[in-house]
XYZ file of C-alpha atoms in Angstrom:
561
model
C 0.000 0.000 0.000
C 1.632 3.543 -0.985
C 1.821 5.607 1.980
C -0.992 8.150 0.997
C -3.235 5.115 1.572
C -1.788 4.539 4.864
C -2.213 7.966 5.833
C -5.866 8.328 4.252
C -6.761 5.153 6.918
C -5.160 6.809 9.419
C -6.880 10.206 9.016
C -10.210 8.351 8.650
C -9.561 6.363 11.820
C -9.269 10.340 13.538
C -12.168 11.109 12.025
C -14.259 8.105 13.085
C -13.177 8.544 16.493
C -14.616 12.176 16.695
C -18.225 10.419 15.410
C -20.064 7.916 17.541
C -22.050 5.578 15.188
C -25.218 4.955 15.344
C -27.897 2.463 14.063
C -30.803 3.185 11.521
C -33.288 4.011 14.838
C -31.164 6.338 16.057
C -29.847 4.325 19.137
C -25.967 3.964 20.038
C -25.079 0.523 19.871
C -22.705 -0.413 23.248
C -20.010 -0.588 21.380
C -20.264 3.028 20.155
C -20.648 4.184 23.710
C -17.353 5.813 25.299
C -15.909 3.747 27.461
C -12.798 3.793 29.662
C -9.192 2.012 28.090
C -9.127 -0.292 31.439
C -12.842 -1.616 30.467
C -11.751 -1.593 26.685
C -7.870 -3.410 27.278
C -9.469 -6.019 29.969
C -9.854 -8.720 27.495
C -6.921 -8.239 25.809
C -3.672 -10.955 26.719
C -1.582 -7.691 28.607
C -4.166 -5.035 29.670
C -1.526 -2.559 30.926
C 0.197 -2.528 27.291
C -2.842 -1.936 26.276
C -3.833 1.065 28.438
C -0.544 2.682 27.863
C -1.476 2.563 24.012
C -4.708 3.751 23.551
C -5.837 7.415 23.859
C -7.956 8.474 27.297
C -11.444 8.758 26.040
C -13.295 6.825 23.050
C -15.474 3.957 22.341
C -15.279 0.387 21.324
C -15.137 1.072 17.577
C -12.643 3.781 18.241
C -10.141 2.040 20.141
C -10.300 -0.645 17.467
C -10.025 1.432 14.646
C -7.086 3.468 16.413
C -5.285 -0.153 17.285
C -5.500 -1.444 13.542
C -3.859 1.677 12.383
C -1.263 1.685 15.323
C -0.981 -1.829 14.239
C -0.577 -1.129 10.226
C 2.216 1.581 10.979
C 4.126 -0.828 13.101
C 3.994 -3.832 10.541
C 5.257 -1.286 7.765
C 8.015 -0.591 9.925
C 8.978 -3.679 10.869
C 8.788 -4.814 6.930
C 11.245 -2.114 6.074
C 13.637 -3.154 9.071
C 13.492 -6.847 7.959
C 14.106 -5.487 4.462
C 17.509 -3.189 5.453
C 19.094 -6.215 7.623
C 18.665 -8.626 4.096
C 20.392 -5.595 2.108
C 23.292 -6.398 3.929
C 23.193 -10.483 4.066
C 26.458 -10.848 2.647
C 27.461 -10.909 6.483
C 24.535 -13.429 7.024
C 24.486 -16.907 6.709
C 22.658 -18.762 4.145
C 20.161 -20.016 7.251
C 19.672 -16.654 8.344
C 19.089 -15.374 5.148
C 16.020 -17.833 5.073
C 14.498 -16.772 8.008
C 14.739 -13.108 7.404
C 13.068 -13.775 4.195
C 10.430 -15.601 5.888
C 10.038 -12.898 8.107
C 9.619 -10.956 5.179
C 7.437 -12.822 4.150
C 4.733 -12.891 7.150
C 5.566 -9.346 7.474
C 4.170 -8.624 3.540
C 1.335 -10.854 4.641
C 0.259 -9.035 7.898
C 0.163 -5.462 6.124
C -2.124 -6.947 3.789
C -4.226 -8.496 6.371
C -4.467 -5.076 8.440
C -4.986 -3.366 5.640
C -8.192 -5.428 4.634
C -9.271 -5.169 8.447
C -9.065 -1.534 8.093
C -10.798 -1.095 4.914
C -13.828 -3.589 6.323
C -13.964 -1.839 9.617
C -13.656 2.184 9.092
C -17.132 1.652 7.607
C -19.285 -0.011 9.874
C -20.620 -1.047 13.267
C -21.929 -4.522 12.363
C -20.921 -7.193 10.922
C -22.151 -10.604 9.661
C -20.995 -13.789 10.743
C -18.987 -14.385 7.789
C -17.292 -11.386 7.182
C -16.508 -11.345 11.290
C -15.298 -14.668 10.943
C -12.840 -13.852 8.255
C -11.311 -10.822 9.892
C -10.973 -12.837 12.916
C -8.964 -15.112 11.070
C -6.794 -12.066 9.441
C -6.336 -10.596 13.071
C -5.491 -13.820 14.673
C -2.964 -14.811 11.742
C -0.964 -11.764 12.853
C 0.035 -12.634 16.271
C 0.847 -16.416 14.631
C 3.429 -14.703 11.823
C 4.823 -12.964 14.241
C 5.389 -15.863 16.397
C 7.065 -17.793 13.789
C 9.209 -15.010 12.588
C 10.865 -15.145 16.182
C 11.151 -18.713 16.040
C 13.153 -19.359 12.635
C 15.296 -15.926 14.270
C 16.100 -17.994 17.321
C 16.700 -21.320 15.453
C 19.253 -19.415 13.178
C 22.834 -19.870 14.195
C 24.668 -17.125 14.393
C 23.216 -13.751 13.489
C 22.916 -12.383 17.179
C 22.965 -8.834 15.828
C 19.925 -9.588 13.550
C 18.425 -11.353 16.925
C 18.813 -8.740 18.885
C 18.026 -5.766 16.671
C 14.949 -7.273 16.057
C 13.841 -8.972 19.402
C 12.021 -5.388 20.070
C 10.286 -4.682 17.439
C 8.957 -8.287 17.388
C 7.732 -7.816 20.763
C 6.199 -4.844 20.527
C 4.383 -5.633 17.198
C 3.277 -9.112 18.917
C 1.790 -6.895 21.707
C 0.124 -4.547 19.431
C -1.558 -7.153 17.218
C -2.937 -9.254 20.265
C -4.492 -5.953 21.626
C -5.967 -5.516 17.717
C -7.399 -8.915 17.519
C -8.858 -8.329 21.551
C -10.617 -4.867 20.544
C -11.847 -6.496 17.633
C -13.559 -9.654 19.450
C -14.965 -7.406 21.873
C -16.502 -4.598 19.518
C -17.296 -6.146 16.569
C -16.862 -10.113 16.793
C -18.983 -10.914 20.143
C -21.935 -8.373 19.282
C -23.458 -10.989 17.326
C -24.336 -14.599 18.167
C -21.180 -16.643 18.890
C -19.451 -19.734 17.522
C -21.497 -22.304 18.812
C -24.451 -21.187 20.066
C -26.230 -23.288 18.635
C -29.013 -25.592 19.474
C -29.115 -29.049 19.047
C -31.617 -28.807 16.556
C -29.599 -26.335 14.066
C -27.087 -29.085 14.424
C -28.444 -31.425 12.191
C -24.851 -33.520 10.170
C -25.480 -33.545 6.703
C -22.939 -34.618 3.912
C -21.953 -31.711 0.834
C -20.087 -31.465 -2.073
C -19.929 -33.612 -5.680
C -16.792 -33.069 -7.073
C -15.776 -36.626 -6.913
C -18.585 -38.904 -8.172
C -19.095 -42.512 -6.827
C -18.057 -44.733 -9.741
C -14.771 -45.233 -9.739
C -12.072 -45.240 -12.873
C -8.848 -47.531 -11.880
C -9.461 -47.104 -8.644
C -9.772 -43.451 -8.503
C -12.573 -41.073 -8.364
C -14.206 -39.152 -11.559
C -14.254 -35.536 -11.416
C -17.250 -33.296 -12.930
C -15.504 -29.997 -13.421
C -17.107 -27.170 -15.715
C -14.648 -26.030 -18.406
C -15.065 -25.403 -22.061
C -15.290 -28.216 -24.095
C -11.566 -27.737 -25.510
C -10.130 -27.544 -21.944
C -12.214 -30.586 -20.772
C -11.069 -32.725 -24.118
C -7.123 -31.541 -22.870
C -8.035 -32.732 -18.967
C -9.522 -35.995 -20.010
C -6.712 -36.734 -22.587
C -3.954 -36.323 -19.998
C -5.993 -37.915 -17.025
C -7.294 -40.531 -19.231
C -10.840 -39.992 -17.234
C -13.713 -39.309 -18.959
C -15.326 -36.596 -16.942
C -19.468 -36.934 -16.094
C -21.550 -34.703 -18.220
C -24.730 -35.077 -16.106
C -23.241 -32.748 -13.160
C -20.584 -30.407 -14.597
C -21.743 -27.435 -13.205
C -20.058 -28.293 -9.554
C -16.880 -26.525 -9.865
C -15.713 -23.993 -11.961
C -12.357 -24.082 -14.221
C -10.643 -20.992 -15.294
C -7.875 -22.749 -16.980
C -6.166 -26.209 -17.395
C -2.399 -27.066 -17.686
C -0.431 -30.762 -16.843
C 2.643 -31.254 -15.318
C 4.285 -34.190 -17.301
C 8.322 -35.434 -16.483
C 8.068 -36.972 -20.392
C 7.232 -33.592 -21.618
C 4.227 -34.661 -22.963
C 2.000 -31.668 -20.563
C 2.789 -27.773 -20.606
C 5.238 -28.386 -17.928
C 7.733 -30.481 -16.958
C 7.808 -29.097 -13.018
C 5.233 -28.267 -10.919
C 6.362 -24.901 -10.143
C 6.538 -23.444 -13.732
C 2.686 -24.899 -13.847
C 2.214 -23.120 -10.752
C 4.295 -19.902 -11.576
C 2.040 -19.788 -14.952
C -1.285 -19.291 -13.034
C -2.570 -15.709 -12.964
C -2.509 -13.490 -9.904
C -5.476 -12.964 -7.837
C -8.699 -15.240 -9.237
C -11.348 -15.635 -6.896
C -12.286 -19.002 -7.710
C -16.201 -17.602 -8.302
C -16.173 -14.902 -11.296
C -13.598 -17.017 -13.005
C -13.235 -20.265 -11.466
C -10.002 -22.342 -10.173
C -6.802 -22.361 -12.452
C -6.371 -26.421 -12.085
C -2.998 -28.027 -12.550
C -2.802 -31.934 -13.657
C -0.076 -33.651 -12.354
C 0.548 -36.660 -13.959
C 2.200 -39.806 -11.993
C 5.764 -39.288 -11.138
C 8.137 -38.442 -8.269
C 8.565 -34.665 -8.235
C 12.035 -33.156 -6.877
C 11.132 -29.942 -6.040
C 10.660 -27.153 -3.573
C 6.882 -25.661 -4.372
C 5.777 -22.693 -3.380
C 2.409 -21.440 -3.896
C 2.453 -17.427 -3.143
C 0.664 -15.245 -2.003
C -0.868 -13.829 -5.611
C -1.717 -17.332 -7.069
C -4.913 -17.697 -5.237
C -7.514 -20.287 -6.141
C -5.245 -22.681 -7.568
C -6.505 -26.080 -7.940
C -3.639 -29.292 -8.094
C -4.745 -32.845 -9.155
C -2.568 -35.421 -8.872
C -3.148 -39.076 -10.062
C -3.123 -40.768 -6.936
C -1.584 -41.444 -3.242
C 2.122 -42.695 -3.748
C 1.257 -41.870 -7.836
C 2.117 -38.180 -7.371
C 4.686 -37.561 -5.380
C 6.280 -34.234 -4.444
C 9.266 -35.103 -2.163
C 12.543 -33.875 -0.641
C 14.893 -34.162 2.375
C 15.172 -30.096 2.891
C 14.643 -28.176 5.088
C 12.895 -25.394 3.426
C 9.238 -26.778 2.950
C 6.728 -26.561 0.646
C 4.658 -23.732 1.500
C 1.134 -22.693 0.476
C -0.195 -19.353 1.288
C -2.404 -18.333 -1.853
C -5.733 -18.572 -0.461
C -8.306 -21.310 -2.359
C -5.842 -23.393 -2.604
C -7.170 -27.243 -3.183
C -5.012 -30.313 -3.550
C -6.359 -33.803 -4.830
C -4.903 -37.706 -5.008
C -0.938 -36.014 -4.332
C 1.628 -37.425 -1.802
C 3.761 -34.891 0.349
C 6.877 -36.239 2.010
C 10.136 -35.267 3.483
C 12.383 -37.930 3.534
C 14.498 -36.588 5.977
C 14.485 -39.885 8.947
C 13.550 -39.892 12.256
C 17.384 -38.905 12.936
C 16.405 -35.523 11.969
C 15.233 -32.864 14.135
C 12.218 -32.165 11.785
C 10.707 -33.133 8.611
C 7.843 -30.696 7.540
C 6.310 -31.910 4.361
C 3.912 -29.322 3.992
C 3.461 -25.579 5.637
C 0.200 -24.349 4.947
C -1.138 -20.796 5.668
C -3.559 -20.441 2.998
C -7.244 -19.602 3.988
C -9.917 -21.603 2.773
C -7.374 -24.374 1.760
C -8.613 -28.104 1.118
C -6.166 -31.329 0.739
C -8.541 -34.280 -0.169
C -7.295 -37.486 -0.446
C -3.588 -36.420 -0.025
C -0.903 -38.191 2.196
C 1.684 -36.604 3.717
C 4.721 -38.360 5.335
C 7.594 -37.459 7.598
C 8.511 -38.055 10.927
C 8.910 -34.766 13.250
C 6.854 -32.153 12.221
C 5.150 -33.275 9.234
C 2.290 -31.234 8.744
C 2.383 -27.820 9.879
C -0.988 -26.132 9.918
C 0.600 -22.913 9.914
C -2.433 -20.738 10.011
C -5.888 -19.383 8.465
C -9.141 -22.005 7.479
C -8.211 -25.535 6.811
C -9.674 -28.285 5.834
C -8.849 -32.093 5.067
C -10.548 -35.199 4.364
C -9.745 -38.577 3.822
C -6.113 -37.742 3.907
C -3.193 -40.023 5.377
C -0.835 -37.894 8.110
C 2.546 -39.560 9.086
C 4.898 -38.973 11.737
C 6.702 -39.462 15.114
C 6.821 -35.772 17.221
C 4.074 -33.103 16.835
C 4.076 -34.188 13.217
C 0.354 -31.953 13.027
C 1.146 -29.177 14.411
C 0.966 -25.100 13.791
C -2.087 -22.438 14.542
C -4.766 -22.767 11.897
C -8.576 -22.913 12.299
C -8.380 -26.614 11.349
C -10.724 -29.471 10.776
C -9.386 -33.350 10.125
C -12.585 -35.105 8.364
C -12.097 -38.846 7.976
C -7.994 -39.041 8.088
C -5.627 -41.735 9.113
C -3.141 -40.648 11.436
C -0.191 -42.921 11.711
C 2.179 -43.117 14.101
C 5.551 -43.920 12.757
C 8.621 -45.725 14.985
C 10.230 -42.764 16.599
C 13.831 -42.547 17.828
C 15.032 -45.018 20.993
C 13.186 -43.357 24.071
C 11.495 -40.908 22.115
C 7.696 -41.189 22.777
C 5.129 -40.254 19.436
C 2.991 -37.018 20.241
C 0.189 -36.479 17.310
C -0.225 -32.685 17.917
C 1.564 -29.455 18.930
C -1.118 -27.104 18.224
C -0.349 -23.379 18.760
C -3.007 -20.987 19.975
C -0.620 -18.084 21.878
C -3.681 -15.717 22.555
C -7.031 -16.832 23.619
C -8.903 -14.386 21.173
C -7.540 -16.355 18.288
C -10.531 -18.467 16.686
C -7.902 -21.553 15.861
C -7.424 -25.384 16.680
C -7.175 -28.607 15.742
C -10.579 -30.093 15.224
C -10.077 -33.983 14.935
C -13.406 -35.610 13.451
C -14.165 -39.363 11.971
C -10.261 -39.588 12.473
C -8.687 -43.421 13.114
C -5.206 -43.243 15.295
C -3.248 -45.888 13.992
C 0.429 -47.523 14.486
C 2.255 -47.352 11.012
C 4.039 -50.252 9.901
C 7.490 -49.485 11.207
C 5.758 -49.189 14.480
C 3.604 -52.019 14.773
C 6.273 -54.317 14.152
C 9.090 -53.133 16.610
C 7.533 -50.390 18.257
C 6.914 -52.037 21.882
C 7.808 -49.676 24.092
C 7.019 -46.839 22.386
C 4.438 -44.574 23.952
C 2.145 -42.379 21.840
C -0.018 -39.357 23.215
C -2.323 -37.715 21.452
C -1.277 -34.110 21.819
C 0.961 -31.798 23.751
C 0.815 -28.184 24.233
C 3.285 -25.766 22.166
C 1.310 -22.685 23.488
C -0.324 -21.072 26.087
C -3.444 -21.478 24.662
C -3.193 -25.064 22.954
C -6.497 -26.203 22.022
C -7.242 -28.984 20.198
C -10.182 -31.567 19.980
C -10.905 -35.525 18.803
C -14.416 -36.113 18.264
C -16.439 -39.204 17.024
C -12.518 -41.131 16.223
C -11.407 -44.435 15.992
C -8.055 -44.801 18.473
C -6.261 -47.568 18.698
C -4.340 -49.297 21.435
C -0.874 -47.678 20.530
C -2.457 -44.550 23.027
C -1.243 -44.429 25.953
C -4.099 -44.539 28.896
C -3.292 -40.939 29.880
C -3.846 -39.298 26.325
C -2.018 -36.325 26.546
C 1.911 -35.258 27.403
C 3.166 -32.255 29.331
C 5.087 -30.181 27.413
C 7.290 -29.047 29.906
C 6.180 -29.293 33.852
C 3.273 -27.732 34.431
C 3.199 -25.178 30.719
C -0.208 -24.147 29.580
C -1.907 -27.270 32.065
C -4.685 -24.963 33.182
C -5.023 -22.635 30.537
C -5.118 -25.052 26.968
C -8.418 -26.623 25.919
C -8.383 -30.150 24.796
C -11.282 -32.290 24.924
C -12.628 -35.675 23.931
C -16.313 -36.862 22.566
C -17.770 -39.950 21.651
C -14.701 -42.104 20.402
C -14.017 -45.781 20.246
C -11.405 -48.050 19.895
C -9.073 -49.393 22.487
C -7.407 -46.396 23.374
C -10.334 -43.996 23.549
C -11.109 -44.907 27.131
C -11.332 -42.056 29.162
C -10.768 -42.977 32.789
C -7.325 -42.697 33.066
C -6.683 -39.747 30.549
C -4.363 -36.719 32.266
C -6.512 -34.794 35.179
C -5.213 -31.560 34.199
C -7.671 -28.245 34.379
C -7.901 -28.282 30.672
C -8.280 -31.322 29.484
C -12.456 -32.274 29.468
C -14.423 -34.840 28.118
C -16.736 -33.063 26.543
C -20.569 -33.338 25.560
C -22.315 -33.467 22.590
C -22.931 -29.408 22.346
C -19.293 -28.566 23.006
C -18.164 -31.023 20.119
C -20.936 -29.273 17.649
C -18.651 -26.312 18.324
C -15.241 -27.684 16.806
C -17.105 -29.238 13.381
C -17.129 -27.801 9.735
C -20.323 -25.854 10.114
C -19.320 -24.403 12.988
C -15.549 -23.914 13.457
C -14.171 -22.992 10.015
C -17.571 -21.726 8.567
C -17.215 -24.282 6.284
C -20.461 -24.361 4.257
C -19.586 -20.558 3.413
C -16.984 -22.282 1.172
C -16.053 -25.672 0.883
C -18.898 -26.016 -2.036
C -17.090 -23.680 -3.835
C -14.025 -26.105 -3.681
C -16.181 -29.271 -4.551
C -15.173 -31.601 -2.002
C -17.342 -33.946 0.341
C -17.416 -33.659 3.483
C -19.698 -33.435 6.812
C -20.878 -30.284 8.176
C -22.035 -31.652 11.565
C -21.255 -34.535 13.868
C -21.938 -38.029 12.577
């Protein structure tokens, strides 16, 4: 954004704070109403921060407007600091130069994201569901990208002057987009009925989506897509699947291209496919750009950005189409729509290795259906935004699902892989730092299962089903099959007494020989939980998922089973 823009917000945030809103009868709504900064900063994660911030008289909206530009300022600032340390890298070493990019990076992303909240919020007092939701989910990405910008800093070796010169502003901007996303919840997001308050009756399951049909072709799945009639002839040449006329109106196709190793496609890697998609489609006016991938075992470091949005991947199959590596630079996805179909992830880095992240998604409203992805520590890392996957396979030995997105698991087998000698398996290391953020891991239809490698010499191996990277770690298995490889207490400290009283994990309805209950952990957060707190954590109700999973064409459940 040029800085007249930034300036223009900035002045309209003044002038909005001068102007109480009100509604069409004339009444100001509460949140309109001046209020003191101690009743304003009391929800936020450090109210004194918060005080010393915001100006000494204003409302709701106000303070929430004034925050998001504070907030804005800050993240160009910090953007332009990341950017002068990388001007002189020659200094730096190759691993540092990596995480200040990424830092870059999440920096670029959170100036966009403030600068959407901005726009949506300098112009009214009420918002619907969905368009709350979604600036939620901008708000509490923030704090995340911060977060992980610190991290890969502190895992860099070397570089203390880059540590240090940016330890600060990291700080600071952490603090000011935590008091953002706290205003926020409390003006805008919890005017309106919250996630969850439902009855039971509104919580009727019910199964959406057609993009794959029920007859099968080699094993596989047809897809009705609607394209043109030259792009469909391409798709079904390459794919050698005749696509089903009688329901081709379930997803739309802006473009087709294949990714072919024998050159026979338009590309012979998936990132020149992927680097040929146009920026910024919204996957409704003009559809998904939708990249075959034919069989093969793809060598390659692919990064979807932040521009190629509603991109669309279809592979030919679990251990068909493979995108592999032993890096340590991951594939990343952050272009939002992104959907991935019948592909294999893996890092084949062993269980020697500290971590082995296969995939890092941030993209929002992302799908993988019918995807594996294998590694052992840190496979998957649900980085941050919506997520959604279904009838996926997860591998893995420590936290390999872990990260801070809104996230629901539909119908997945998680397996367990043979860790290290006396290294226990933990499933998940979800995230949450800030208990305004909407996110978790929502576990639903899921089977826990030993791999292989771990069934067959994995004896004294214990496996828990989660541990607690953050504060706020929250993460749920509902209506899952769990197998005796979990140990009777569930659920591993993550050091001493971390985050005991203060995560949210819970438990509802699940079978199998480890799902017993009786002797799971006794700590203040961990619940089993009823059928009305479980309704909470599904598609319908956690990621807003019937907002936008038709739009992607997958099935899945909206509801419990």
């Amino acid at each position: 954004m040029a800085s007249t823009t930034f300036v223009a917000v900035l002045f309209l945030c003044s002038f909005l704070f001068l102007l109480a809103p009100t509604h069409s009868d004339g009444a100001v709504p509460p949140s309109a109403t001046p209020v003191d900064p101690s009743v304003a900063c009391n929800s936020s994660v450090d109210p004194k921060f918060c005080r010393s911030v915001l100006p000494r008289r204003g409302s709701l909206y106000d303070y929430g407007r004034f925050s998001l530009a504070k907030s804005l300022s800050d993240a160009r600032k910090f953007f332009d600091l990341v950017g002068r340390y990388l001007a002189g890298h020659s200094s730096l070493s190759p691993t540092a130069v990596l995480a200040l990019q990424d830092c870059q990076l999440l920096s670029s992303l959170n100036i966009d994201f403030l600068t959407s909240a901005g726009a949506a919020l300098n112009y009214t007092d009420t918002l619907l569901d969905p368009q709350a939701e979604k600036l939620q989910t901008l708000l509490s990405a923030l704090v995340t990208n911060q977060q992980t910008c610190s991290d890969g800093l502190q895992a860099t070796a070397g570089a203390w002057s880059v540590k240090n010169g940016l330890a600060v502003p990291i700080s600071n901007g952490t603090k000011l987009y935590g008091m953002s996303l706290a205003l926020f919840n409390k003006a805008w997001k919890n005017r309106g009925r919250s996630k969850g308050n439902h009855s039971a009756s509104e919580l009727i399951p019910h199964r959406r989506g057609l993009l794959f049909h029920e007859a099968k072709v080699d094993g596989d799945r047809r897809i009705p897509l609607r394209m043109s009639a030259p792009k469909r002839e391409l798709f079904e040449r390459w794919s050698g699947r005749r696509l089903l006329q009688t329901v081709t109106d379930t997803v739309l196709v802006y473009d087709v291209v294949a990714v072919s190793q024998d050159g026979t496609g338009n590309y012979t890697t998936i990132t020149d496919a992927v680097n040929s998609a146009p920026s910024n489609l919204d996957g409704t006016t003009n559809g998904y750009y939708l990249i075959y991938v034919a069989a093969g075992v793809y060598q390659e470091y692919v990064v979807v950005g932040k521009r190629k949005t509603y991109l669309m991947m279809i592979g030919e199959g679990i251990n068909r189409t493979v995108v592999t590596g032993s890096h340590n630079v991951v594939d990343a996805v952050v272009g939002q729509g992104f959907v991935a179909i019948n592909m294999t992830f893996q890092n084949t880095a062993g269980p020697a290795k500290a971590q082995a992240v296969a995939v890092r998604n941030g993209a929002d409203l992302s799908t993988f259906y019918l995807c594996s992805f294998e590694g052992y520590q840190d496979t998957l890392y649900t980085h941050s935004m919506r997520q959604f996957y279904r009838e996926c396979d997860i591998y893995g030995t420590v936290d390999y699902i872990f990260g801070n997105a809104a996230v629901v698991f539909q119908s997945c087998n998680v397996y367990s892989r043979l860790p290290r000698p006396r290294q226990s398996n933990t499933v998940t290391a979800q995230g949450r730092s800030d208990p305004n953020q909407n996110t978790g891991t929502s576990m639903l239809s899921c089977r826990f299962l030993a791999a292989d490698d771990l069934a067959a010499g994995g004896g004294s191996t214990r496996t828990y089903l989660g541990r607690p990277w953050r504060l706020y770690s929250r993460t749920v298995i509902a209506e899952s099959f769990v197998d005796a490889l979990v140990d009777p207490a569930g659920w591993l400290p993550w050091n001493g007494s971390f985050a005991l009283d203060t995560l949210y994990y819970g438990e509802f309805g699940n079978t199998g020989p480890g799902a017993g209950t009786a002797d799971r952990v006794t700590w203040p957060g961990f619940h089993v939980i009823s059928e009305g707190d479980a309704a909470n954590f599904t598609v319908s109700n956690f990621i807003l998922g019937d907002n936008w999973l038709p739009q992607a064409g997958v099935p899945y459940d909206s509801g419990l089973l």
